[in-house]
Amino acid sequence: MEQLSKNACCGCGACVQICPKQCIRLEEDEEGFPYPCADGEKCIHCGLCETICPAVNRRRNEFKVEVYAAAARERGILMRSSSGGMAGILAEYALDKSGVVFGAAFNDKMELIHSAAETEEECVKFHGSKYVQSRTENTYMQCKQYLEEGRYVLYTGTPCQIAGLKQYLQRDYENLLAVELICHGVPSPGIWRKYVKELEKEKGEEIVDASFRYQDEGWKIFRFRTRYKSGKEDVISGVQSPYFAAFLNNLTLRPSCYECRYRIEYTKSDLMIGDFWGIGRYYKDFDEQTGVSAVLILSGKGSFQGGCGKAFL
């Protein structure tokens, strides 16, 4: 396995999941970012890790991109989301097809990891923005298994995580809807871990949940909420949080984020969703206080003809 530079490796974990000898693992560097590390004694030099690496294998997307604005009609979805609720709408669509939804959520250690959900209750944990790099764990492997069984699968992640998934699968599945998030870049899990410990030390109790875009004052006002084991909550302005402020000022992003290789011309996703900033300049009547999603259709599968995408817009 040839070691990529830190400016190239996105830490998607595809190489870890494809290795037949399980000789690759992700280890954090001094900045708290995970990078692949191979056990040379176990390696059989099969080359699979390089075959599926999204940083090594790139292809331009020739699809003509279409852009839409969208917002959920159901207030519950809107309030749980950062803007517009499009991720929640797509999750409902997948579940209605008896499908499986993959997304990122905090575990009981406040680590951000990808996992699968098959009910609306389980999908709630995926709602809202989480400004930390997530670990894909073994979800590429799980995703492939569900797809091979004929299940419909919705997989949501950053552009590089979707690229990693598509490279891992090595073929297109009609029953897969791959959705990437409009990405600002991913901050260090190590820095996030230290920040959580500082807050817990300050409050004297364990954090059980965090919301980076709490909607108590609308989607345009960045509010950071932490919830503690006792049930108490602390809500502050995003700029008052040193972690949040560092993220917004691009101080804690992964090195590969500054030279992102997964911009829209190289995307492998079907849809891209995120905040529709500036919607009021185009559609004043649609500038909702509870948020508006930008939806970019990036493939034929993401269009109405493919059974999704425009059907919601």
PDB file of C-alpha atoms in Angstrom:
ATOM      1  CA  MET A   1       0.000   0.000   0.000  1.00  0.00           C
ATOM      2  CA  GLU A   2       1.520   3.287  -1.130  1.00  0.00           C
ATOM      3  CA  GLN A   3       1.120   5.984   1.519  1.00  0.00           C
ATOM      4  CA  LEU A   4      -0.755   9.046   0.248  1.00  0.00           C
ATOM      5  CA  SER A   5       0.199  12.537   1.324  1.00  0.00           C
ATOM      6  CA  LYS A   6      -1.950  14.169   3.981  1.00  0.00           C
ATOM      7  CA  ASN A   7      -3.121  16.655   1.365  1.00  0.00           C
ATOM      8  CA  ALA A   8      -4.636  13.768  -0.602  1.00  0.00           C
ATOM      9  CA  CYS A   9      -5.983  11.234   1.924  1.00  0.00           C
ATOM     10  CA  CYS A  10      -9.509  12.049   3.096  1.00  0.00           C
ATOM     11  CA  GLY A  11      -9.720   9.285   5.725  1.00  0.00           C
ATOM     12  CA  CYS A  12     -12.858   7.709   4.246  1.00  0.00           C
ATOM     13  CA  GLY A  13     -11.804   4.243   5.441  1.00  0.00           C
ATOM     14  CA  ALA A  14     -12.546   2.442   2.157  1.00  0.00           C
ATOM     15  CA  CYS A  15      -9.080   0.838   2.203  1.00  0.00           C
ATOM     16  CA  VAL A  16      -9.673  -0.500   5.709  1.00  0.00           C
ATOM     17  CA  GLN A  17     -12.964  -2.099   4.727  1.00  0.00           C
ATOM     18  CA  ILE A  18     -11.754  -3.667   1.452  1.00  0.00           C
ATOM     19  CA  CYS A  19      -8.583  -5.281   2.818  1.00  0.00           C
ATOM     20  CA  PRO A  20      -8.999  -9.099   2.700  1.00  0.00           C
ATOM     21  CA  LYS A  21      -6.377  -9.584   5.406  1.00  0.00           C
ATOM     22  CA  GLN A  22      -7.639  -6.777   7.661  1.00  0.00           C
ATOM     23  CA  CYS A  23      -4.111  -5.453   7.864  1.00  0.00           C
ATOM     24  CA  ILE A  24      -5.061  -1.771   7.466  1.00  0.00           C
ATOM     25  CA  ARG A  25      -6.299   0.359  10.338  1.00  0.00           C
ATOM     26  CA  LEU A  26      -6.923   4.057  10.863  1.00  0.00           C
ATOM     27  CA  GLU A  27      -4.714   5.816  13.382  1.00  0.00           C
ATOM     28  CA  GLU A  28      -4.912   9.444  14.469  1.00  0.00           C
ATOM     29  CA  ASP A  29      -1.938  11.720  13.821  1.00  0.00           C
ATOM     30  CA  GLU A  30      -0.756  14.506  16.123  1.00  0.00           C
ATOM     31  CA  GLU A  31      -3.611  16.736  14.900  1.00  0.00           C
ATOM     32  CA  GLY A  32      -6.257  14.124  15.683  1.00  0.00           C
ATOM     33  CA  PHE A  33      -7.065  13.116  12.082  1.00  0.00           C
ATOM     34  CA  PRO A  34      -7.322   9.407  11.130  1.00  0.00           C
ATOM     35  CA  TYR A  35      -4.973   8.030   8.463  1.00  0.00           C
ATOM     36  CA  PRO A  36      -4.517   4.463   7.191  1.00  0.00           C
ATOM     37  CA  CYS A  37      -1.654   2.429   8.592  1.00  0.00           C
ATOM     38  CA  ALA A  38      -0.810  -1.007   7.141  1.00  0.00           C
ATOM     39  CA  ASP A  39       0.777  -4.023   8.791  1.00  0.00           C
ATOM     40  CA  GLY A  40       3.481  -4.962   6.280  1.00  0.00           C
ATOM     41  CA  GLU A  41       3.806  -8.508   7.608  1.00  0.00           C
ATOM     42  CA  LYS A  42       0.142  -9.309   6.917  1.00  0.00           C
ATOM     43  CA  CYS A  43      -0.099  -7.457   3.593  1.00  0.00           C
ATOM     44  CA  ILE A  44      -0.332  -9.744   0.515  1.00  0.00           C
ATOM     45  CA  HIS A  45       0.083  -6.841  -1.948  1.00  0.00           C
ATOM     46  CA  CYS A  46      -3.255  -7.536  -3.652  1.00  0.00           C
ATOM     47  CA  GLY A  47      -3.615  -3.866  -4.594  1.00  0.00           C
ATOM     48  CA  LEU A  48      -7.276  -3.636  -3.631  1.00  0.00           C
ATOM     49  CA  CYS A  49      -6.666  -0.649  -1.346  1.00  0.00           C
ATOM     50  CA  GLU A  50      -5.232   1.358  -4.245  1.00  0.00           C
ATOM     51  CA  THR A  51      -7.962   0.172  -6.629  1.00  0.00           C
ATOM     52  CA  ILE A  52     -10.721   1.561  -4.437  1.00  0.00           C
ATOM     53  CA  CYS A  53      -8.971   4.684  -3.094  1.00  0.00           C
ATOM     54  CA  PRO A  54     -11.064   7.717  -4.177  1.00  0.00           C
ATOM     55  CA  ALA A  55      -8.022  10.000  -4.038  1.00  0.00           C
ATOM     56  CA  VAL A  56      -6.192   7.864  -6.578  1.00  0.00           C
ATOM     57  CA  ASN A  57      -9.148   7.100  -8.832  1.00  0.00           C
ATOM     58  CA  ARG A  58     -11.054  10.166 -10.018  1.00  0.00           C
ATOM     59  CA  ARG A  59     -13.402  10.673 -12.945  1.00  0.00           C
ATOM     60  CA  ARG A  60     -15.207  13.777 -14.101  1.00  0.00           C
ATOM     61  CA  ASN A  61     -18.968  13.939 -13.789  1.00  0.00           C
ATOM     62  CA  GLU A  62     -20.454  15.006 -17.133  1.00  0.00           C
ATOM     63  CA  PHE A  63     -24.049  15.291 -15.861  1.00  0.00           C
ATOM     64  CA  LYS A  64     -25.681  18.709 -16.283  1.00  0.00           C
ATOM     65  CA  VAL A  65     -26.350  19.868 -12.729  1.00  0.00           C
ATOM     66  CA  GLU A  66     -29.773  21.219 -11.754  1.00  0.00           C
ATOM     67  CA  VAL A  67     -30.328  23.325  -8.618  1.00  0.00           C
ATOM     68  CA  TYR A  68     -33.525  23.596  -6.555  1.00  0.00           C
ATOM     69  CA  ALA A  69     -34.702  25.006  -3.239  1.00  0.00           C
ATOM     70  CA  ALA A  70     -36.739  22.817  -0.896  1.00  0.00           C
ATOM     71  CA  ALA A  71     -38.249  22.805   2.576  1.00  0.00           C
ATOM     72  CA  ALA A  72     -40.117  20.119   4.488  1.00  0.00           C
ATOM     73  CA  ARG A  73     -43.806  20.702   5.155  1.00  0.00           C
ATOM     74  CA  GLU A  74     -43.620  18.856   8.478  1.00  0.00           C
ATOM     75  CA  ARG A  75     -42.465  21.234  11.204  1.00  0.00           C
ATOM     76  CA  GLY A  76     -40.951  18.434  13.272  1.00  0.00           C
ATOM     77  CA  ILE A  77     -38.474  17.606  10.503  1.00  0.00           C
ATOM     78  CA  LEU A  78     -37.673  21.291  10.006  1.00  0.00           C
ATOM     79  CA  MET A  79     -36.896  21.932  13.657  1.00  0.00           C
ATOM     80  CA  ARG A  80     -34.673  18.857  13.951  1.00  0.00           C
ATOM     81  CA  SER A  81     -32.745  19.906  10.857  1.00  0.00           C
ATOM     82  CA  SER A  82     -30.269  22.721  10.271  1.00  0.00           C
ATOM     83  CA  SER A  83     -32.011  24.003   7.154  1.00  0.00           C
ATOM     84  CA  GLY A  84     -34.958  22.835   5.096  1.00  0.00           C
ATOM     85  CA  GLY A  85     -35.091  19.243   6.306  1.00  0.00           C
ATOM     86  CA  MET A  86     -34.214  17.623   2.982  1.00  0.00           C
ATOM     87  CA  ALA A  87     -32.209  14.850   4.644  1.00  0.00           C
ATOM     88  CA  GLY A  88     -35.254  13.942   6.740  1.00  0.00           C
ATOM     89  CA  ILE A  89     -37.499  13.900   3.672  1.00  0.00           C
ATOM     90  CA  LEU A  90     -35.129  11.585   1.818  1.00  0.00           C
ATOM     91  CA  ALA A  91     -34.913   9.294   4.850  1.00  0.00           C
ATOM     92  CA  GLU A  92     -38.707   9.005   4.930  1.00  0.00           C
ATOM     93  CA  TYR A  93     -38.681   8.187   1.221  1.00  0.00           C
ATOM     94  CA  ALA A  94     -36.147   5.401   1.740  1.00  0.00           C
ATOM     95  CA  LEU A  95     -38.036   3.943   4.698  1.00  0.00           C
ATOM     96  CA  ASP A  96     -41.281   3.970   2.695  1.00  0.00           C
ATOM     97  CA  LYS A  97     -39.486   1.655   0.255  1.00  0.00           C
ATOM     98  CA  SER A  98     -38.566  -0.663   3.162  1.00  0.00           C
ATOM     99  CA  GLY A  99     -35.042   0.639   2.773  1.00  0.00           C
ATOM    100  CA  VAL A 100     -32.035   1.273   4.976  1.00  0.00           C
ATOM    101  CA  VAL A 101     -30.655   4.722   5.820  1.00  0.00           C
ATOM    102  CA  PHE A 102     -26.990   5.395   6.579  1.00  0.00           C
ATOM    103  CA  GLY A 103     -25.917   8.611   8.280  1.00  0.00           C
ATOM    104  CA  ALA A 104     -23.665  10.069  10.981  1.00  0.00           C
ATOM    105  CA  ALA A 105     -24.564  10.382  14.665  1.00  0.00           C
ATOM    106  CA  PHE A 106     -22.807  10.687  18.013  1.00  0.00           C
ATOM    107  CA  ASN A 107     -22.315   7.500  20.002  1.00  0.00           C
ATOM    108  CA  ASP A 108     -22.301   7.301  23.811  1.00  0.00           C
ATOM    109  CA  LYS A 109     -18.697   8.568  23.844  1.00  0.00           C
ATOM    110  CA  MET A 110     -19.625  11.638  21.764  1.00  0.00           C
ATOM    111  CA  GLU A 111     -17.678  10.231  18.806  1.00  0.00           C
ATOM    112  CA  LEU A 112     -19.229  10.820  15.395  1.00  0.00           C
ATOM    113  CA  ILE A 113     -19.723   7.552  13.527  1.00  0.00           C
ATOM    114  CA  HIS A 114     -21.736   6.320  10.565  1.00  0.00           C
ATOM    115  CA  SER A 115     -24.364   3.661  11.195  1.00  0.00           C
ATOM    116  CA  ALA A 116     -27.533   2.187   9.693  1.00  0.00           C
ATOM    117  CA  ALA A 117     -31.176   2.887  10.587  1.00  0.00           C
ATOM    118  CA  GLU A 118     -34.389   1.160   9.531  1.00  0.00           C
ATOM    119  CA  THR A 119     -37.025   3.177  11.421  1.00  0.00           C
ATOM    120  CA  GLU A 120     -38.005   6.841  11.711  1.00  0.00           C
ATOM    121  CA  GLU A 121     -37.057   6.794  15.390  1.00  0.00           C
ATOM    122  CA  GLU A 122     -33.569   5.555  14.570  1.00  0.00           C
ATOM    123  CA  CYS A 123     -33.161   8.181  11.820  1.00  0.00           C
ATOM    124  CA  VAL A 124     -33.764  11.094  14.199  1.00  0.00           C
ATOM    125  CA  LYS A 125     -30.160  10.827  15.426  1.00  0.00           C
ATOM    126  CA  PHE A 126     -28.930  11.665  11.911  1.00  0.00           C
ATOM    127  CA  HIS A 127     -30.743  15.030  11.777  1.00  0.00           C
ATOM    128  CA  GLY A 128     -28.836  18.292  12.080  1.00  0.00           C
ATOM    129  CA  SER A 129     -25.310  19.452  11.235  1.00  0.00           C
ATOM    130  CA  LYS A 130     -22.354  17.858  13.003  1.00  0.00           C
ATOM    131  CA  TYR A 131     -19.064  19.633  12.403  1.00  0.00           C
ATOM    132  CA  VAL A 132     -16.660  16.775  13.088  1.00  0.00           C
ATOM    133  CA  GLN A 133     -15.121  14.194  10.770  1.00  0.00           C
ATOM    134  CA  SER A 134     -17.134  10.994  11.153  1.00  0.00           C
ATOM    135  CA  ARG A 135     -15.815   7.444  11.006  1.00  0.00           C
ATOM    136  CA  THR A 136     -17.477   5.288   8.365  1.00  0.00           C
ATOM    137  CA  GLU A 137     -16.658   2.166  10.416  1.00  0.00           C
ATOM    138  CA  ASN A 138     -17.837  -0.894   8.402  1.00  0.00           C
ATOM    139  CA  THR A 139     -20.820   0.840   6.777  1.00  0.00           C
ATOM    140  CA  TYR A 140     -19.483   0.420   3.210  1.00  0.00           C
ATOM    141  CA  MET A 141     -19.481  -3.331   3.806  1.00  0.00           C
ATOM    142  CA  GLN A 142     -22.971  -3.202   5.328  1.00  0.00           C
ATOM    143  CA  CYS A 143     -24.238  -1.041   2.477  1.00  0.00           C
ATOM    144  CA  LYS A 144     -23.002  -3.522  -0.127  1.00  0.00           C
ATOM    145  CA  GLN A 145     -24.642  -6.414   1.712  1.00  0.00           C
ATOM    146  CA  TYR A 146     -28.024  -4.648   1.782  1.00  0.00           C
ATOM    147  CA  LEU A 147     -27.707  -3.707  -1.887  1.00  0.00           C
ATOM    148  CA  GLU A 148     -26.884  -7.292  -2.860  1.00  0.00           C
ATOM    149  CA  GLU A 149     -29.978  -8.409  -0.939  1.00  0.00           C
ATOM    150  CA  GLY A 150     -32.081  -6.052  -3.075  1.00  0.00           C
ATOM    151  CA  ARG A 151     -32.815  -3.546  -0.291  1.00  0.00           C
ATOM    152  CA  TYR A 152     -33.119   0.138  -1.158  1.00  0.00           C
ATOM    153  CA  VAL A 153     -30.285   2.110   0.476  1.00  0.00           C
ATOM    154  CA  LEU A 154     -29.874   5.820   1.196  1.00  0.00           C
ATOM    155  CA  TYR A 155     -26.298   6.720   2.149  1.00  0.00           C
ATOM    156  CA  THR A 156     -25.515  10.282   3.230  1.00  0.00           C
ATOM    157  CA  GLY A 157     -22.032  11.643   3.885  1.00  0.00           C
ATOM    158  CA  THR A 158     -19.424  14.158   2.860  1.00  0.00           C
ATOM    159  CA  PRO A 159     -18.388  14.215  -0.827  1.00  0.00           C
ATOM    160  CA  CYS A 160     -15.186  12.254  -0.093  1.00  0.00           C
ATOM    161  CA  GLN A 161     -17.097   9.639   1.928  1.00  0.00           C
ATOM    162  CA  ILE A 162     -19.520   9.112  -0.957  1.00  0.00           C
ATOM    163  CA  ALA A 163     -16.578   8.869  -3.365  1.00  0.00           C
ATOM    164  CA  GLY A 164     -15.053   6.248  -1.074  1.00  0.00           C
ATOM    165  CA  LEU A 165     -18.318   4.303  -0.992  1.00  0.00           C
ATOM    166  CA  LYS A 166     -18.695   4.329  -4.776  1.00  0.00           C
ATOM    167  CA  GLN A 167     -15.093   3.188  -5.267  1.00  0.00           C
ATOM    168  CA  TYR A 168     -15.580   0.450  -2.686  1.00  0.00           C
ATOM    169  CA  LEU A 169     -18.699  -0.852  -4.455  1.00  0.00           C
ATOM    170  CA  GLN A 170     -16.962  -0.846  -7.881  1.00  0.00           C
ATOM    171  CA  ARG A 171     -20.306  -0.842  -9.694  1.00  0.00           C
ATOM    172  CA  ASP A 172     -23.502   1.183  -9.840  1.00  0.00           C
ATOM    173  CA  TYR A 173     -26.554  -0.124  -8.004  1.00  0.00           C
ATOM    174  CA  GLU A 174     -29.985   1.086  -9.049  1.00  0.00           C
ATOM    175  CA  ASN A 175     -31.217   0.593  -5.480  1.00  0.00           C
ATOM    176  CA  LEU A 176     -28.623   2.995  -4.032  1.00  0.00           C
ATOM    177  CA  LEU A 177     -29.226   6.725  -3.592  1.00  0.00           C
ATOM    178  CA  ALA A 178     -25.934   8.403  -2.658  1.00  0.00           C
ATOM    179  CA  VAL A 179     -26.370  11.861  -1.140  1.00  0.00           C
ATOM    180  CA  GLU A 180     -23.483  14.180  -0.328  1.00  0.00           C
ATOM    181  CA  LEU A 181     -23.596  17.202   1.939  1.00  0.00           C
ATOM    182  CA  ILE A 182     -22.468  20.652   0.902  1.00  0.00           C
ATOM    183  CA  CYS A 183     -19.201  20.513   2.795  1.00  0.00           C
ATOM    184  CA  HIS A 184     -17.250  23.293   4.478  1.00  0.00           C
ATOM    185  CA  GLY A 185     -14.535  20.816   5.438  1.00  0.00           C
ATOM    186  CA  VAL A 186     -14.190  18.412   8.368  1.00  0.00           C
ATOM    187  CA  PRO A 187     -12.600  19.394  11.711  1.00  0.00           C
ATOM    188  CA  SER A 188     -10.343  17.135  13.744  1.00  0.00           C
ATOM    189  CA  PRO A 189     -12.022  14.411  15.849  1.00  0.00           C
ATOM    190  CA  GLY A 190      -9.111  14.788  18.266  1.00  0.00           C
ATOM    191  CA  ILE A 191      -9.794  18.487  18.814  1.00  0.00           C
ATOM    192  CA  TRP A 192     -13.504  17.764  19.229  1.00  0.00           C
ATOM    193  CA  ARG A 193     -12.705  15.119  21.867  1.00  0.00           C
ATOM    194  CA  LYS A 194     -10.562  17.585  23.818  1.00  0.00           C
ATOM    195  CA  TYR A 195     -13.277  20.250  23.587  1.00  0.00           C
ATOM    196  CA  VAL A 196     -15.903  17.864  24.936  1.00  0.00           C
ATOM    197  CA  LYS A 197     -13.639  16.999  27.879  1.00  0.00           C
ATOM    198  CA  GLU A 198     -13.101  20.690  28.650  1.00  0.00           C
ATOM    199  CA  LEU A 199     -16.845  21.371  28.689  1.00  0.00           C
ATOM    200  CA  GLU A 200     -17.494  18.331  30.874  1.00  0.00           C
ATOM    201  CA  LYS A 201     -14.792  19.435  33.308  1.00  0.00           C
ATOM    202  CA  GLU A 202     -16.246  22.944  33.416  1.00  0.00           C
ATOM    203  CA  LYS A 203     -19.818  21.727  34.052  1.00  0.00           C
ATOM    204  CA  GLY A 204     -18.861  18.758  36.176  1.00  0.00           C
ATOM    205  CA  GLU A 205     -20.959  16.253  34.236  1.00  0.00           C
ATOM    206  CA  GLU A 206     -21.035  14.169  31.084  1.00  0.00           C
ATOM    207  CA  ILE A 207     -22.235  15.493  27.714  1.00  0.00           C
ATOM    208  CA  VAL A 208     -24.729  13.181  25.993  1.00  0.00           C
ATOM    209  CA  ASP A 209     -25.621  15.243  22.906  1.00  0.00           C
ATOM    210  CA  ALA A 210     -24.616  18.347  20.949  1.00  0.00           C
ATOM    211  CA  SER A 211     -26.375  20.448  18.322  1.00  0.00           C
ATOM    212  CA  PHE A 212     -24.195  22.736  16.237  1.00  0.00           C
ATOM    213  CA  ARG A 213     -27.082  24.595  14.606  1.00  0.00           C
ATOM    214  CA  TYR A 214     -29.766  24.721  17.293  1.00  0.00           C
ATOM    215  CA  GLN A 215     -32.901  26.311  15.840  1.00  0.00           C
ATOM    216  CA  ASP A 216     -34.318  28.161  18.856  1.00  0.00           C
ATOM    217  CA  GLU A 217     -33.725  31.504  17.099  1.00  0.00           C
ATOM    218  CA  GLY A 218     -33.923  30.423  13.468  1.00  0.00           C
ATOM    219  CA  TRP A 219     -31.572  28.755  10.999  1.00  0.00           C
ATOM    220  CA  LYS A 220     -29.534  31.858  10.176  1.00  0.00           C
ATOM    221  CA  ILE A 221     -28.345  32.375  13.749  1.00  0.00           C
ATOM    222  CA  PHE A 222     -25.669  29.837  14.632  1.00  0.00           C
ATOM    223  CA  ARG A 223     -26.405  28.479  18.099  1.00  0.00           C
ATOM    224  CA  PHE A 224     -24.425  25.719  19.809  1.00  0.00           C
ATOM    225  CA  ARG A 225     -26.312  23.537  22.285  1.00  0.00           C
ATOM    226  CA  THR A 226     -24.925  20.880  24.600  1.00  0.00           C
ATOM    227  CA  ARG A 227     -27.102  18.529  26.624  1.00  0.00           C
ATOM    228  CA  TYR A 228     -25.776  16.890  29.773  1.00  0.00           C
ATOM    229  CA  LYS A 229     -26.526  13.595  31.480  1.00  0.00           C
ATOM    230  CA  SER A 230     -28.649  15.302  34.127  1.00  0.00           C
ATOM    231  CA  GLY A 231     -30.911  16.713  31.396  1.00  0.00           C
ATOM    232  CA  LYS A 232     -29.530  20.240  31.683  1.00  0.00           C
ATOM    233  CA  GLU A 233     -28.834  22.157  28.484  1.00  0.00           C
ATOM    234  CA  ASP A 234     -26.401  24.927  27.663  1.00  0.00           C
ATOM    235  CA  VAL A 235     -27.016  27.124  24.604  1.00  0.00           C
ATOM    236  CA  ILE A 236     -24.537  29.740  23.403  1.00  0.00           C
ATOM    237  CA  SER A 237     -23.848  31.704  20.239  1.00  0.00           C
ATOM    238  CA  GLY A 238     -21.624  29.841  17.807  1.00  0.00           C
ATOM    239  CA  VAL A 239     -18.978  32.567  17.997  1.00  0.00           C
ATOM    240  CA  GLN A 240     -18.783  32.049  21.779  1.00  0.00           C
ATOM    241  CA  SER A 241     -17.685  28.466  21.234  1.00  0.00           C
ATOM    242  CA  PRO A 242     -13.944  28.337  20.464  1.00  0.00           C
ATOM    243  CA  TYR A 243     -14.446  25.015  18.669  1.00  0.00           C
ATOM    244  CA  PHE A 244     -17.228  26.412  16.477  1.00  0.00           C
ATOM    245  CA  ALA A 245     -15.339  29.655  15.804  1.00  0.00           C
ATOM    246  CA  ALA A 246     -12.183  27.755  14.788  1.00  0.00           C
ATOM    247  CA  PHE A 247     -14.224  25.639  12.370  1.00  0.00           C
ATOM    248  CA  LEU A 248     -15.896  28.650  10.751  1.00  0.00           C
ATOM    249  CA  ASN A 249     -12.476  30.273  10.307  1.00  0.00           C
ATOM    250  CA  ASN A 250     -11.015  27.150   8.662  1.00  0.00           C
ATOM    251  CA  LEU A 251      -8.427  26.624  11.399  1.00  0.00           C
ATOM    252  CA  THR A 252      -9.121  22.990  12.279  1.00  0.00           C
ATOM    253  CA  LEU A 253      -9.919  21.330   8.954  1.00  0.00           C
ATOM    254  CA  ARG A 254      -8.312  18.162   7.607  1.00  0.00           C
ATOM    255  CA  PRO A 255      -5.337  18.971   5.311  1.00  0.00           C
ATOM    256  CA  SER A 256      -7.060  17.365   2.310  1.00  0.00           C
ATOM    257  CA  CYS A 257     -10.018  19.727   2.762  1.00  0.00           C
ATOM    258  CA  TYR A 258      -7.902  22.709   1.729  1.00  0.00           C
ATOM    259  CA  GLU A 259      -7.216  20.976  -1.597  1.00  0.00           C
ATOM    260  CA  CYS A 260     -10.510  19.116  -1.942  1.00  0.00           C
ATOM    261  CA  ARG A 261     -10.495  16.551  -4.749  1.00  0.00           C
ATOM    262  CA  TYR A 262     -14.233  15.969  -4.631  1.00  0.00           C
ATOM    263  CA  ARG A 263     -15.646  19.218  -5.942  1.00  0.00           C
ATOM    264  CA  ILE A 264     -18.819  18.983  -7.964  1.00  0.00           C
ATOM    265  CA  GLU A 265     -17.059  18.252 -11.266  1.00  0.00           C
ATOM    266  CA  TYR A 266     -15.700  15.025  -9.763  1.00  0.00           C
ATOM    267  CA  THR A 267     -18.698  14.061  -7.665  1.00  0.00           C
ATOM    268  CA  LYS A 268     -20.006  10.503  -7.643  1.00  0.00           C
ATOM    269  CA  SER A 269     -23.204  11.350  -5.784  1.00  0.00           C
ATOM    270  CA  ASP A 270     -26.791  11.410  -7.026  1.00  0.00           C
ATOM    271  CA  LEU A 271     -27.828  14.430  -4.961  1.00  0.00           C
ATOM    272  CA  MET A 272     -26.105  17.182  -3.018  1.00  0.00           C
ATOM    273  CA  ILE A 273     -27.968  18.899  -0.179  1.00  0.00           C
ATOM    274  CA  GLY A 274     -27.202  21.694   2.262  1.00  0.00           C
ATOM    275  CA  ASP A 275     -28.068  25.239   3.334  1.00  0.00           C
ATOM    276  CA  PHE A 276     -29.494  27.530   0.657  1.00  0.00           C
ATOM    277  CA  TRP A 277     -27.802  30.715   1.785  1.00  0.00           C
ATOM    278  CA  GLY A 278     -29.041  33.805  -0.040  1.00  0.00           C
ATOM    279  CA  ILE A 279     -32.380  32.264  -1.030  1.00  0.00           C
ATOM    280  CA  GLY A 280     -34.042  35.607  -0.237  1.00  0.00           C
ATOM    281  CA  ARG A 281     -32.247  37.221  -3.169  1.00  0.00           C
ATOM    282  CA  TYR A 282     -34.028  34.873  -5.561  1.00  0.00           C
ATOM    283  CA  TYR A 283     -37.294  33.898  -3.847  1.00  0.00           C
ATOM    284  CA  LYS A 284     -38.252  36.254  -1.039  1.00  0.00           C
ATOM    285  CA  ASP A 285     -41.428  34.333  -0.251  1.00  0.00           C
ATOM    286  CA  PHE A 286     -39.376  31.185   0.307  1.00  0.00           C
ATOM    287  CA  ASP A 287     -36.945  32.709   2.806  1.00  0.00           C
ATOM    288  CA  GLU A 288     -38.311  30.717   5.737  1.00  0.00           C
ATOM    289  CA  GLN A 289     -37.159  31.336   9.320  1.00  0.00           C
ATOM    290  CA  THR A 290     -36.935  27.581   9.815  1.00  0.00           C
ATOM    291  CA  GLY A 291     -34.584  27.071   6.887  1.00  0.00           C
ATOM    292  CA  VAL A 292     -34.344  26.222   3.210  1.00  0.00           C
ATOM    293  CA  SER A 293     -32.373  23.370   1.648  1.00  0.00           C
ATOM    294  CA  ALA A 294     -30.357  23.664  -1.529  1.00  0.00           C
ATOM    295  CA  VAL A 295     -30.760  20.510  -3.630  1.00  0.00           C
ATOM    296  CA  LEU A 296     -28.417  19.797  -6.533  1.00  0.00           C
ATOM    297  CA  ILE A 297     -29.328  16.937  -8.861  1.00  0.00           C
ATOM    298  CA  LEU A 298     -26.084  15.283  -9.941  1.00  0.00           C
ATOM    299  CA  SER A 299     -27.220  12.158 -11.783  1.00  0.00           C
ATOM    300  CA  GLY A 300     -30.142  10.699 -13.653  1.00  0.00           C
ATOM    301  CA  LYS A 301     -30.945   8.608 -10.596  1.00  0.00           C
ATOM    302  CA  GLY A 302     -31.278  11.783  -8.552  1.00  0.00           C
ATOM    303  CA  SER A 303     -33.910  13.168 -10.922  1.00  0.00           C
ATOM    304  CA  PHE A 304     -37.650  12.602 -10.867  1.00  0.00           C
ATOM    305  CA  GLN A 305     -37.308  10.040 -13.671  1.00  0.00           C
ATOM    306  CA  GLY A 306     -35.033   8.043 -11.402  1.00  0.00           C
ATOM    307  CA  GLY A 307     -37.679   7.938  -8.702  1.00  0.00           C
ATOM    308  CA  CYS A 308     -36.348  10.619  -6.388  1.00  0.00           C
ATOM    309  CA  GLY A 309     -34.985  14.164  -6.348  1.00  0.00           C
ATOM    310  CA  LYS A 310     -37.507  16.316  -8.201  1.00  0.00           C
ATOM    311  CA  ALA A 311     -40.371  14.311  -6.745  1.00  0.00           C
ATOM    312  CA  PHE A 312     -39.868  16.311  -3.546  1.00  0.00           C
ATOM    313  CA  LEU A 313     -39.222  19.763  -5.026  1.00  0.00           C
TER     314      LEU A 313
END
